[in-house]
Coordinates of C-alpha atoms in Angstrom, one line a residue:
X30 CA 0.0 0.0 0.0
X31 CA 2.8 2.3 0.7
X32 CA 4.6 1.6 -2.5
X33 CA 1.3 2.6 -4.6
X34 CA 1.0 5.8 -2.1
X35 CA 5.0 6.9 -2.6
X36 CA 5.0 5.7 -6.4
X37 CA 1.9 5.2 -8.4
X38 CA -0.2 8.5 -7.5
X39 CA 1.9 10.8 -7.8
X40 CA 2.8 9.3 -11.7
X41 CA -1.3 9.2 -12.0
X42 CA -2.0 12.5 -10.9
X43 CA 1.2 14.4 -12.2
X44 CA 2.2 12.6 -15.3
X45 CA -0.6 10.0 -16.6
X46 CA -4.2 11.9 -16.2
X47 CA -2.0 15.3 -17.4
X48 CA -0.5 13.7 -20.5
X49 CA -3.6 11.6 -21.4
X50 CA -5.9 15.1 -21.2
X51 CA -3.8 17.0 -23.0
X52 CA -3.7 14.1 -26.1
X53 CA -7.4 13.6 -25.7
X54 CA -8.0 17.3 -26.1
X55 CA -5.9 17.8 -29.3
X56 CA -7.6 14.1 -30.7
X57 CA -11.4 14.7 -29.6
X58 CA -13.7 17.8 -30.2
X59 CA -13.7 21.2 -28.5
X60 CA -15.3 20.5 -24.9
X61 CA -11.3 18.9 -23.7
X62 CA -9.5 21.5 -25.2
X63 CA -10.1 24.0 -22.6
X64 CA -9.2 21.9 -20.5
X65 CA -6.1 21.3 -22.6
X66 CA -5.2 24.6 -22.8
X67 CA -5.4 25.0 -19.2
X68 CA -3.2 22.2 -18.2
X69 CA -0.6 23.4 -20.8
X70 CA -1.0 27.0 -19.1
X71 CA 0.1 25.7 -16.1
X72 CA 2.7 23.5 -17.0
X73 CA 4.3 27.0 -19.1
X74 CA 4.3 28.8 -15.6
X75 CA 6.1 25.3 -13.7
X76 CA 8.3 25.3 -16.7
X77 CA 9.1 29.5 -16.3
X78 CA 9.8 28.7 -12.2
X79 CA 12.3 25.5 -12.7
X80 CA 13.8 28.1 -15.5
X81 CA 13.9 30.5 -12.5
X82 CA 15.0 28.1 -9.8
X83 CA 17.5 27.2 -12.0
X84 CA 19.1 30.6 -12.6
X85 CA 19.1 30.6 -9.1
X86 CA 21.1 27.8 -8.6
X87 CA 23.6 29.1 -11.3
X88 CA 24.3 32.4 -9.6
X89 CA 24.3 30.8 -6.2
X90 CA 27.4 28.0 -7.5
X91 CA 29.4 30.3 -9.4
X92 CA 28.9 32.9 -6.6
X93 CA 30.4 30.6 -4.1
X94 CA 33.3 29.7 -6.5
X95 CA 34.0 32.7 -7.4
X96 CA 34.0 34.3 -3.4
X97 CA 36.3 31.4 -2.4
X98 CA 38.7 31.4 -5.6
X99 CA 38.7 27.7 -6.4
X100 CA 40.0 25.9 -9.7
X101 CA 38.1 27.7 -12.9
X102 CA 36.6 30.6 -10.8
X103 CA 37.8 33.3 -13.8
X104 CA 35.2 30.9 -16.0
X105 CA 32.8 31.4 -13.2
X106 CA 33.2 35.4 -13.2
X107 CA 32.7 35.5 -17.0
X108 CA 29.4 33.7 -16.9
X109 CA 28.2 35.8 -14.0
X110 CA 29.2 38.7 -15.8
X111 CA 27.5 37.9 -19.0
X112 CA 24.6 36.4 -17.4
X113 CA 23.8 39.7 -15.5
X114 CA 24.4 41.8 -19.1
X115 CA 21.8 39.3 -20.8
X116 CA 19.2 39.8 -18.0
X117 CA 19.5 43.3 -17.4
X118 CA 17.9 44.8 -21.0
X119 CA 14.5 42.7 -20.6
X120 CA 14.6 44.4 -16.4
X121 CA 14.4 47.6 -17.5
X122 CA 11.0 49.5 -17.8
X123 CA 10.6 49.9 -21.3
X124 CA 10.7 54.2 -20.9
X125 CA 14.3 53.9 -19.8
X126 CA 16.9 55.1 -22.2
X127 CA 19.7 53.2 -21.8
X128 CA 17.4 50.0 -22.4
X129 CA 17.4 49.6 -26.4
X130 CA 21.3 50.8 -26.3
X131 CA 22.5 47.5 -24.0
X132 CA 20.2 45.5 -25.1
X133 CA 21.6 46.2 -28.4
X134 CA 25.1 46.0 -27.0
X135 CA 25.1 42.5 -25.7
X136 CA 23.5 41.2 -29.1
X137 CA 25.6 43.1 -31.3
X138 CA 28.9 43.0 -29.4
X139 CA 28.3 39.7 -26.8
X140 CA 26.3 37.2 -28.7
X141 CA 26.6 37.9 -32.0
X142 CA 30.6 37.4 -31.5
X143 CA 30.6 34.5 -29.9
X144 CA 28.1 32.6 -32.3
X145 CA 30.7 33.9 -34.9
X146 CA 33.5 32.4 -32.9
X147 CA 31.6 28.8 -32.6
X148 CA 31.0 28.8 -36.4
X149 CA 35.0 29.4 -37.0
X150 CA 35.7 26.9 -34.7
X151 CA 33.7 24.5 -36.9
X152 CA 36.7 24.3 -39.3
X153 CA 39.6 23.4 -36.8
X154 CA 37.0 21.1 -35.0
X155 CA 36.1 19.3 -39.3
X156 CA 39.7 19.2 -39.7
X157 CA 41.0 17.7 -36.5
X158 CA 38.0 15.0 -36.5
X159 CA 39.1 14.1 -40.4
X160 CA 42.7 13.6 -39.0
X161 CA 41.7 11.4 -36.0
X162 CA 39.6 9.3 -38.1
X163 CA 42.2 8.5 -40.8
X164 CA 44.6 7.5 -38.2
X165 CA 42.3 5.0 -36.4
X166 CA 40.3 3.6 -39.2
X167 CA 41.1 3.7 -43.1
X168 CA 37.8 2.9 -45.2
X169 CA 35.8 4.2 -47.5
X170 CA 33.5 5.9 -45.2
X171 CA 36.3 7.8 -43.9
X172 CA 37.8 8.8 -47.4
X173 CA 34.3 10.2 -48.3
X174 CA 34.0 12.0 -44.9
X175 CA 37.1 13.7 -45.9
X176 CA 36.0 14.5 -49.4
X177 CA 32.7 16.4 -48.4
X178 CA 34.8 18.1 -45.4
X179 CA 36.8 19.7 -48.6
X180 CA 34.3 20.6 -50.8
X181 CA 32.3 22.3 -48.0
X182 CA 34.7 24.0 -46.3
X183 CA 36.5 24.9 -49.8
X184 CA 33.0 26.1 -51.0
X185 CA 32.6 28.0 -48.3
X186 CA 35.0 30.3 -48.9
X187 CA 35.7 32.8 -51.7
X188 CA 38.6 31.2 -53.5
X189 CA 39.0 32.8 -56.9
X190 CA 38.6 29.5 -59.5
X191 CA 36.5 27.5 -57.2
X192 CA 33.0 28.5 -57.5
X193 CA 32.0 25.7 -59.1
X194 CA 32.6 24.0 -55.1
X195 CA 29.5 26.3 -54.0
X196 CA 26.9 24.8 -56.1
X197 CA 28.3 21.3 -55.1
X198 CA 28.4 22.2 -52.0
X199 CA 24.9 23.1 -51.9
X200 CA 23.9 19.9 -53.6
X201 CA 26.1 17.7 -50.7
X202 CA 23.5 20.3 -48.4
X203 CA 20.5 20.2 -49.7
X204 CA 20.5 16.6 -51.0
X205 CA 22.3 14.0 -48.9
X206 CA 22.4 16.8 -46.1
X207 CA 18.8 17.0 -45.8
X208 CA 18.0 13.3 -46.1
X209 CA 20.3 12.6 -43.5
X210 CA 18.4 15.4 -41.3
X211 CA 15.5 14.3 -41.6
X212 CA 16.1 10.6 -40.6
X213 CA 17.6 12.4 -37.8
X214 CA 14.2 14.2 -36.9
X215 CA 12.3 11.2 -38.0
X216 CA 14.3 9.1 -35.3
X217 CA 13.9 12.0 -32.3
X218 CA 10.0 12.1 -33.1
X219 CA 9.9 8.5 -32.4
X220 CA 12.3 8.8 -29.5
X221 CA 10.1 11.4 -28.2
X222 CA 7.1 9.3 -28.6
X223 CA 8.2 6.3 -27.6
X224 CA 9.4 8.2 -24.1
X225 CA 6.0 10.1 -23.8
X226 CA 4.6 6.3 -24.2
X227 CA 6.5 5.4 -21.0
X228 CA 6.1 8.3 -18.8
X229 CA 1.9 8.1 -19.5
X230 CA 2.5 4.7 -18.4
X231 CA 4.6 5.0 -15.1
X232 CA 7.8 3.4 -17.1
X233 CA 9.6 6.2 -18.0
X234 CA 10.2 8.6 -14.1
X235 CA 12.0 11.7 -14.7
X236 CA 10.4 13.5 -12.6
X237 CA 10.8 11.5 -9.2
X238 CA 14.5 10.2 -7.8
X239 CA 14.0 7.0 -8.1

């Protein structure tokens, strides 16, 4: 009995009679999907408090790092730093007129740099994966790896004579690229369904400790 208490009703109340509402109000007519949409409305505002709680808990570790200097506390005092410049624009009463200047500071001078930074880092990270995997295992897969790492990253770039590389490299994109995304998708859908299966039926906890 204690075992259905501690384990069972909580997954029917929280997990099951949720997720089997919310399907039932997008599968049958309109009288469930207020009910839907209420349900969803609440889960949104649980969602916006973890996000909170968990801001929380990022200020409160790299605080405490950062107060009692311990390994990788400079990494700490960068993402405090940034995290207060990313939060502070959206704060800000929307009369205030500093507001549209930083918030167009950290985009244009914070985030827009670093996302420029992780797409140059693409090449060295293409380059050094090629040169692992031709040390450890020779084969064909490997050799063509290597072949569309080239053309890409040569037509990529504005090389005078190789043009021609762009519209391949569009093709190795758009083709072979895009079939291969969307088995990707097709296999995370099912993923996802497959683990929405579980948690409806008390399989699958993530929400408990156990």
């Amino acid at each position: 009995m204690s075992n259905l208490v501690k384990r069972w009703i909580p997954i029917l109340i929280f997990a099951t009679l949720p997720g089997l509402l919310v399907l039932a109000g997008y599968l049958l007519p309109s009288p469930l999907a207020h009910l839907r949409d209420q349900v969803i409305g609440g889960a949104v505002i649980v969602a916006a408090f973890a996000f909170l709680l968990g801001v929380f808990n990022v200020l409160r570790v790299h605080s405490r790092r950062l107060s009692r200097r311990r390994p990788g506390w400079p990494y700490s005092f960068v993402l405090l730093v940034s995290l207060l410049l990313a939060a502070l624009p959206p704060l800000m009463p929307p009369g205030m007129p500093f507001r549209d200047a930083l918030n167009a500071l950290v985009f244009d001078y914070i985030l827009s740099p670093l996302g420029a930074s992780l797409a140059a880092l693409l090449v060295f990270t293409l380059t050094v994966a090629v040169f692992r995997l031709l040390r450890t295992r020779r084969s064909v897969e490997a050799v063509i790896f290597l072949v569309v790492v080239v053309i890409a990253l040569l037509g990529s770039t504005p090389l005078v004579g190789l043009e021609w590389l762009a519209g391949v490299r569009d093709w190795l994109v758009h083709v072979p690229g895009m079939a291969g995304m969307r088995g990707l998708l097709l296999g995370v859908a099912l993923g996802t369904v497959i683990t929405a299966l579980r948690v409806l039926a008390g399989s699958e906890r993530p929400h408990s400790e156990s």
